[in-house]
Coordinates of C-alpha atoms in Angstrom, one line a residue:
M24 CA 128.7 75.8 52.5
R25 CA 131.2 73.2 51.4
A26 CA 130.2 69.7 50.4
K27 CA 132.7 68.4 52.8
A28 CA 130.7 69.6 55.7
F29 CA 127.8 67.2 55.0
P30 CA 128.7 63.6 55.5
E31 CA 126.2 60.7 55.1
G32 CA 123.8 60.2 58.1
L33 CA 123.2 57.6 60.7
L34 CA 119.8 58.7 61.9
M35 CA 116.6 58.8 59.9
L36 CA 114.8 61.9 61.1
G37 CA 112.5 62.3 58.1
H38 CA 109.6 60.5 59.8
L39 CA 109.5 63.4 62.3
I40 CA 108.5 65.9 59.6
Y41 CA 105.1 66.2 58.2
P42 CA 104.2 68.5 55.3
H43 CA 101.4 70.3 57.2
L44 CA 103.8 70.9 60.2
S45 CA 106.8 72.2 58.3
P46 CA 105.6 75.8 58.3
M47 CA 105.5 75.7 62.1
F48 CA 109.3 75.1 62.2
P49 CA 111.7 78.0 61.8
E50 CA 113.9 77.7 58.7
E51 CA 117.0 77.1 60.9
I52 CA 115.4 74.1 62.5
L53 CA 114.6 72.5 59.2
H54 CA 118.2 73.1 58.0
A55 CA 119.5 71.4 61.1
I56 CA 117.2 68.4 60.6
V57 CA 118.3 68.0 57.0
A58 CA 121.9 68.3 58.0
A59 CA 121.4 65.6 60.6
L60 CA 119.9 63.3 57.9
V61 CA 123.1 63.5 55.9
S62 CA 125.4 63.3 58.9
R63 CA 127.3 60.0 59.3
P64 CA 130.1 60.3 61.8
V65 CA 131.2 56.6 61.4
I66 CA 132.3 57.2 57.8
S67 CA 135.5 59.2 57.4
E68 CA 135.0 62.7 56.1
D69 CA 138.0 62.4 53.8
L70 CA 136.5 59.8 51.5
L71 CA 136.8 61.1 48.0
Q72 CA 133.6 59.4 46.9
F73 CA 131.2 62.0 48.3
H74 CA 128.2 60.1 47.2
W75 CA 128.9 57.6 50.0
R76 CA 128.2 60.5 52.4
Y77 CA 125.0 61.7 50.9
V78 CA 121.9 59.8 51.8
R79 CA 119.9 60.9 48.8
G80 CA 117.3 58.2 49.3
K81 CA 116.4 59.7 52.6
L82 CA 116.2 63.2 51.3
L83 CA 114.2 62.6 48.1
S84 CA 111.0 61.8 49.9
L85 CA 111.5 64.7 52.3
A86 CA 112.2 67.1 49.4
L87 CA 108.8 66.2 47.9
A88 CA 106.9 67.2 51.1
S89 CA 106.8 70.9 50.3
K90 CA 108.4 73.6 48.3
Q91 CA 110.3 74.9 51.4
L92 CA 111.8 71.5 52.1
R93 CA 112.6 71.0 48.5
R94 CA 114.5 74.2 48.5
I95 CA 116.4 73.3 51.7
C96 CA 117.3 69.8 50.4
M97 CA 118.4 70.8 47.0
P98 CA 121.9 71.9 47.9
F99 CA 122.5 68.5 49.6
L100 CA 121.0 66.5 46.8
F101 CA 123.2 68.1 44.1
A102 CA 126.3 68.9 46.0
Y103 CA 128.0 65.9 44.4
I104 CA 128.0 65.4 40.7
E105 CA 129.6 62.4 38.9
V106 CA 130.3 62.2 35.2
K107 CA 131.3 58.8 34.0
G108 CA 132.6 60.0 30.6
A109 CA 129.9 58.8 28.3
H110 CA 129.8 60.7 25.0
G111 CA 127.9 64.0 25.4
D112 CA 127.2 63.7 29.1
L113 CA 129.6 66.5 30.1
E114 CA 128.2 68.8 27.4
K115 CA 124.6 68.1 28.6
L116 CA 125.6 68.9 32.1
G117 CA 127.1 72.2 31.1
E118 CA 123.9 73.1 29.2
Q119 CA 121.8 72.2 32.2
C120 CA 124.0 74.4 34.5
A121 CA 123.6 77.3 32.0
A122 CA 119.8 76.9 31.9
N123 CA 119.5 76.5 35.7
P124 CA 121.9 78.7 37.7
S125 CA 120.4 77.6 41.0
F126 CA 121.3 74.0 40.2
A127 CA 124.8 75.0 39.2
A128 CA 125.2 76.9 42.5
C129 CA 124.5 73.7 44.4
I130 CA 127.4 71.7 43.0
R131 CA 130.3 71.5 45.4
T132 CA 132.2 68.4 44.2
F133 CA 132.7 67.4 40.6
D134 CA 133.8 63.8 40.0
L135 CA 135.1 63.1 36.5
Y136 CA 135.8 59.6 35.2
C137 CA 137.8 59.5 32.0
Y138 CA 138.8 62.4 29.9
A139 CA 139.7 63.0 26.3
P140 CA 141.7 66.1 25.0
E141 CA 138.7 67.2 22.9
Q142 CA 136.6 67.6 26.0
V143 CA 138.7 70.4 27.4
D144 CA 136.3 73.1 26.1
A145 CA 133.3 71.3 27.6
I146 CA 135.1 71.2 31.0
H147 CA 135.8 74.9 30.7
Y148 CA 132.2 75.6 29.8
F149 CA 130.9 73.6 32.8
L150 CA 133.4 75.0 35.4
H151 CA 132.7 78.5 34.3
R152 CA 129.1 78.1 35.4
C153 CA 129.8 76.3 38.7
Q154 CA 131.5 79.0 40.7
N155 CA 130.9 77.2 44.1
I156 CA 132.8 74.0 43.3
S157 CA 135.3 73.3 46.1
Q158 CA 136.7 70.0 44.9
I159 CA 137.4 68.4 41.5
I160 CA 138.0 64.6 41.6
L161 CA 139.8 63.1 38.7
N162 CA 139.6 59.4 38.2
K163 CA 141.9 57.7 35.6
V164 CA 142.4 61.1 34.1
Q165 CA 145.8 61.8 32.6
L166 CA 146.6 65.5 33.2
D167 CA 147.9 67.4 30.2
E168 CA 148.9 71.0 29.8
S169 CA 145.6 72.0 28.3
L170 CA 143.6 70.6 31.2
L171 CA 145.9 72.1 33.7
H172 CA 145.5 75.5 32.1
I173 CA 141.7 75.2 32.5
L174 CA 142.0 74.0 36.1
R175 CA 144.3 76.9 36.9
R176 CA 141.5 79.3 36.1
H177 CA 139.5 77.7 38.9
S178 CA 142.2 77.8 41.5
A179 CA 139.6 78.0 44.4
A180 CA 138.8 74.3 43.8
R181 CA 141.0 71.6 45.3
I182 CA 142.0 69.0 42.7
A183 CA 142.0 65.5 44.1
L184 CA 143.6 62.8 42.1
A185 CA 142.0 59.4 42.8
S186 CA 144.6 57.8 40.6
Y187 CA 148.2 58.8 40.5
S188 CA 148.7 60.1 37.0
L189 CA 150.6 63.4 37.2
P190 CA 152.9 64.6 34.5
T191 CA 156.3 65.6 35.6
C192 CA 156.9 69.2 36.7
K193 CA 159.4 69.6 33.9
E194 CA 156.7 68.7 31.3
V195 CA 154.1 71.3 32.4
G196 CA 156.3 73.8 34.2
W197 CA 157.1 74.1 37.9
L198 CA 155.1 77.3 38.3
T199 CA 152.0 75.8 36.8
M200 CA 152.0 73.0 39.3
K201 CA 152.7 75.3 42.2
R202 CA 149.6 77.5 41.3
L203 CA 147.3 74.5 41.5
N204 CA 145.9 73.1 44.7
I205 CA 146.5 69.5 43.8
G206 CA 146.1 66.6 46.2
I207 CA 146.9 62.9 45.6
D208 CA 144.3 60.7 47.4
H209 CA 146.6 57.7 47.8
T210 CA 149.9 56.3 46.4
S211 CA 152.3 53.5 47.3
I212 CA 156.1 53.6 47.7
R213 CA 157.1 50.2 46.3
D214 CA 160.8 50.9 45.4
E215 CA 163.4 53.6 45.2
K216 CA 162.1 54.8 41.8
S217 CA 158.5 55.4 43.0
E218 CA 159.9 57.2 46.1
L219 CA 162.0 59.5 43.9
E220 CA 159.1 60.2 41.6
L221 CA 156.8 61.1 44.4
A222 CA 159.4 63.4 46.0
K223 CA 159.6 65.4 42.8
H224 CA 155.9 66.0 42.8
L225 CA 155.8 66.9 46.4
E226 CA 158.4 69.5 45.8
C227 CA 155.9 71.2 43.5
G228 CA 153.6 71.7 46.5
I229 CA 151.3 68.7 45.8
Q230 CA 149.6 67.3 48.9
L231 CA 149.3 63.6 49.7
R232 CA 146.4 62.2 51.8
S233 CA 147.2 58.6 52.2
L234 CA 150.5 56.6 51.8
T235 CA 151.4 52.9 51.7
I236 CA 154.9 51.8 52.4
H237 CA 155.8 48.3 51.2
P238 CA 157.9 45.9 53.3
N239 CA 161.0 45.9 51.2
L240 CA 161.6 49.6 52.2
L241 CA 161.0 49.3 55.9
H242 CA 164.7 48.9 56.5
K243 CA 165.1 52.5 55.5
S244 CA 164.6 55.4 57.9
F245 CA 161.7 57.6 57.0
S246 CA 162.2 59.9 59.9
T247 CA 163.5 62.7 57.7
C248 CA 160.8 62.4 55.1
V249 CA 158.0 64.9 55.0
F250 CA 154.8 64.3 53.0
G251 CA 152.7 67.4 52.9
G252 CA 149.0 66.9 54.0
L253 CA 149.5 63.3 55.0
C254 CA 146.5 62.0 57.0
E255 CA 146.8 58.2 56.8
L256 CA 149.8 55.9 56.7
E257 CA 149.7 52.2 55.9
L258 CA 152.7 49.8 56.6
W259 CA 153.0 46.3 55.2
L260 CA 155.2 44.4 57.6
S261 CA 156.9 41.1 56.7
S262 CA 159.1 38.4 58.3
I263 CA 162.1 40.2 56.8
P264 CA 164.0 42.0 59.6
F265 CA 162.8 45.6 59.8
S266 CA 162.8 48.6 62.1
L267 CA 160.1 51.1 62.9
S268 CA 162.3 53.2 65.1
W269 CA 161.7 56.1 62.6
L270 CA 158.0 56.1 63.4
A271 CA 158.4 58.4 66.4
E272 CA 160.0 61.3 64.5
F273 CA 157.8 60.6 61.5
T274 CA 154.6 61.1 63.5
A275 CA 156.0 64.3 65.1
A276 CA 156.8 65.7 61.7
H277 CA 153.3 65.1 60.4
P278 CA 150.7 66.9 62.6
L279 CA 147.8 66.0 60.2
L280 CA 148.6 62.3 60.4
R281 CA 145.8 60.7 62.5
K282 CA 145.7 57.1 61.5
I283 CA 148.3 54.4 61.0
R284 CA 147.2 51.0 59.6
I285 CA 149.6 48.1 60.0
S286 CA 149.3 44.7 58.2
T287 CA 151.4 42.0 59.7
P288 CA 152.6 38.5 58.8
S289 CA 151.5 35.5 60.9
V290 CA 154.8 35.4 62.7
W291 CA 155.6 38.4 64.9
D292 CA 158.9 39.8 66.0
T293 CA 157.8 40.7 69.5
A294 CA 161.0 42.5 70.3
I295 CA 160.3 45.0 67.5
M296 CA 156.8 45.4 68.7
A297 CA 157.9 46.1 72.2
R298 CA 160.5 48.6 71.1
D299 CA 158.7 50.5 68.4
I300 CA 155.0 50.0 68.9
P301 CA 154.4 49.6 72.7
L302 CA 150.6 50.3 72.2
I303 CA 150.0 46.8 70.9
F304 CA 152.8 45.0 72.8
S305 CA 151.1 45.2 76.2
F306 CA 148.1 43.4 74.8
L307 CA 150.2 40.7 73.3
G308 CA 152.1 40.3 76.5
E309 CA 148.9 39.9 78.6
A310 CA 147.5 37.4 76.1
R311 CA 150.6 35.3 76.3
R312 CA 150.6 35.3 80.1
E313 CA 147.1 33.9 80.0
G314 CA 148.0 31.3 77.3
L315 CA 145.8 32.9 74.7
A316 CA 148.4 34.1 72.1
D317 CA 149.8 30.8 71.0
E318 CA 150.4 30.9 67.3
M319 CA 148.3 27.7 66.9
K320 CA 145.3 29.5 68.5
L321 CA 145.5 33.1 67.4
Q322 CA 147.0 35.3 64.6
L323 CA 147.0 39.0 64.9
K324 CA 147.0 40.0 61.2
G325 CA 146.7 43.7 61.5
F326 CA 145.7 46.7 63.6
S327 CA 145.3 50.4 63.4
V328 CA 146.1 53.3 65.7
T329 CA 144.5 56.7 65.7
R330 CA 145.8 60.0 67.1
R331 CA 143.8 61.4 70.0
T332 CA 142.0 64.6 69.2
S333 CA 142.2 66.0 72.7
P334 CA 145.4 68.0 73.2
E335 CA 144.9 67.8 77.0
A336 CA 144.8 63.9 76.9
T337 CA 147.9 63.9 74.8
A338 CA 149.8 66.2 77.0
A339 CA 148.8 64.3 80.1
L340 CA 150.2 61.0 78.7
A341 CA 153.3 62.6 77.3
S342 CA 154.1 64.1 80.8
S343 CA 154.4 60.6 82.4
S344 CA 158.1 60.2 83.5
S345 CA 157.8 56.4 83.1
L346 CA 157.4 56.5 79.3
T347 CA 160.2 55.3 77.0
H348 CA 161.1 57.4 74.0
S349 CA 159.0 55.2 71.7
A350 CA 156.0 55.2 74.1
E351 CA 156.3 59.0 74.5
S352 CA 156.2 59.5 70.8
L353 CA 152.9 57.5 70.6
A354 CA 151.4 58.8 73.8
G355 CA 148.7 60.6 71.9
W356 CA 147.7 57.5 70.0
Q357 CA 145.3 54.7 70.8
V358 CA 144.4 51.4 69.2
T359 CA 141.1 51.7 67.3
G360 CA 141.1 48.6 65.1
L361 CA 142.2 44.9 65.2
W362 CA 142.2 42.1 62.6
L363 CA 142.2 38.7 64.2
S364 CA 142.2 35.1 63.0
F365 CA 141.3 32.3 65.3
T366 CA 143.2 29.1 64.2
E367 CA 141.3 27.0 66.8
K368 CA 138.0 27.6 68.5
F369 CA 136.6 31.0 69.4
S370 CA 137.8 32.4 72.7
S371 CA 135.5 34.8 74.5
R372 CA 138.2 35.4 77.1
L373 CA 140.4 36.8 74.3
L374 CA 137.7 39.2 73.3
Q375 CA 137.3 40.3 76.9
L376 CA 140.9 41.1 76.9
V377 CA 140.6 43.1 73.7
H378 CA 137.8 45.1 75.1
S379 CA 139.6 45.9 78.4
S380 CA 142.9 46.6 76.6
F381 CA 141.4 48.8 73.9
P382 CA 138.3 50.6 75.2
Q383 CA 138.4 53.0 72.3
I384 CA 138.3 50.2 69.6
R385 CA 136.0 51.1 66.7
I386 CA 136.4 48.3 64.2
M387 CA 137.3 44.6 64.8
S388 CA 137.7 42.2 61.9
I389 CA 137.4 38.5 62.6
E390 CA 138.4 36.3 59.8
N391 CA 136.8 33.1 61.1
P392 CA 133.2 32.0 61.4
L393 CA 131.7 33.0 64.8
P394 CA 129.4 30.8 66.8
S395 CA 126.1 32.3 67.8
H396 CA 127.3 32.8 71.4
G397 CA 130.3 34.6 70.0
V398 CA 128.1 37.2 68.2
K399 CA 126.0 37.6 71.3
F400 CA 129.1 38.2 73.4
I401 CA 130.4 40.8 71.0
A402 CA 127.0 42.5 71.0
S403 CA 127.3 42.9 74.8
F404 CA 130.2 45.3 74.2
S405 CA 127.6 47.8 73.2
S406 CA 125.5 49.7 75.6
S407 CA 122.5 49.0 73.4
S408 CA 120.1 46.1 74.0
R409 CA 118.7 46.3 70.6
P410 CA 119.9 44.0 67.9
F411 CA 122.6 45.3 65.6
Y412 CA 122.0 45.6 61.8
P413 CA 124.2 45.1 58.8
V414 CA 125.4 47.7 56.3
V415 CA 127.4 46.6 53.3
V416 CA 130.4 48.7 52.6
T417 CA 132.8 48.7 49.6
D418 CA 135.8 48.1 51.9
H419 CA 138.6 45.6 51.7
P420 CA 140.5 43.6 54.3
P421 CA 144.1 44.7 55.0
P422 CA 146.2 43.9 51.9
G423 CA 148.9 41.4 51.5
N424 CA 147.3 38.6 53.4
G425 CA 145.2 36.8 50.8
R426 CA 142.2 37.7 48.8
V427 CA 138.6 37.8 50.2
D428 CA 136.1 37.6 47.3
K429 CA 133.0 38.7 49.2
L430 CA 132.5 42.1 50.6
P431 CA 132.6 42.5 54.4
L432 CA 129.6 43.5 56.4
L433 CA 129.8 46.3 58.8
F434 CA 127.7 45.9 61.9
Y435 CA 126.8 49.1 63.7
F436 CA 125.6 49.0 67.2
P437 CA 122.8 51.6 67.3
G438 CA 123.4 52.6 70.9
D439 CA 127.2 52.9 70.4
P440 CA 128.1 54.0 66.9
Q441 CA 131.8 54.3 67.8
F442 CA 132.1 50.5 68.0
A443 CA 131.6 48.3 65.0
L444 CA 132.3 44.7 64.1
R445 CA 133.2 43.7 60.6
L446 CA 132.6 40.2 59.4
W447 CA 132.8 38.5 56.0
Q448 CA 129.5 37.7 54.4
H449 CA 130.1 34.0 54.1
Q450 CA 130.9 33.8 57.9
L451 CA 127.6 35.1 59.2
P452 CA 125.8 32.7 61.6
R453 CA 122.9 31.0 59.8

């Protein structure tokens, strides 16, 4: 089993299990219940911080119920191990793995913060005893030739770089880089120099999960660029003239790309939106016709689109003869997130339009305080009649539009986990 297969859970099923009843359940049923406890479909499975996806608090009490449940829970409890880099911690972990092979066999993800060259032997000692590791996460770790040599011996593990700190292929050898399964979690293209540096590493076979393109480069055509493994793309738009005409070919060349986040200025070039991103333009057009999209009343600060997972749905949309080239290229995509700012009073009609225009929306960020009737109205989007409940997440608002000091709250609707409303803590109704 890979650690990646067990995301954090939405449902608490532990109260259904009693110690004196557990022998009555087949082992497969107990495995399924524990897997459901740590399953959280709302959170992306690609988050590097795997501890977000493990509900250890829910499993600890369950693991104490019986020896059988403790044995079943153990692979989930210790699938993710994090070492912060304190002196001696890595050495102690290696000794623990040597003394307890069953514990070592549970570890699937190893997350290392900080690294010193003198620790290379301790890393080798630890990895040698953890043969089931499928991912090694390096945070603020500067790769050197000695560390790369150790990691190459454990080629079955994917090496994920949470911070972009790769040496050049020339420094460590092109073949050494090619033999490693290295992936960069996220990087930004800010200028021509950073674009060239990234291209050299990608030539060595390095995969890139998430990419941000800054506005000063949006005049360029990225239609011919290919970033291996790209899953998420973030675009920072600006009031400077730009074109997204390359987006059609870009999405076609990246079959793994499933989410595009776009942060916008307060002033929109609607002609560009109509030509390059028709998914959002139809909503803006309808809002203007109803007098709801005046810049003095509403600012659309960002949105995200997600690729449909159903090939049949994509093919059906793409076969429509009325689609333009831009629309056809995004026929398999749908708007799943919006970031709104009301500059005047709250408009329930606008949110009705959002709901009807984007039935698949999952997250909506509202920057302004909401009146109590506004919260009640949004709650009616969900099929659930129960009150929603808050979950604090270490997420941030779209960049480039000012700083929000307080963490946002994520409101899940229990009856409809696909729809969530994110508000800022200081804007909750009293």
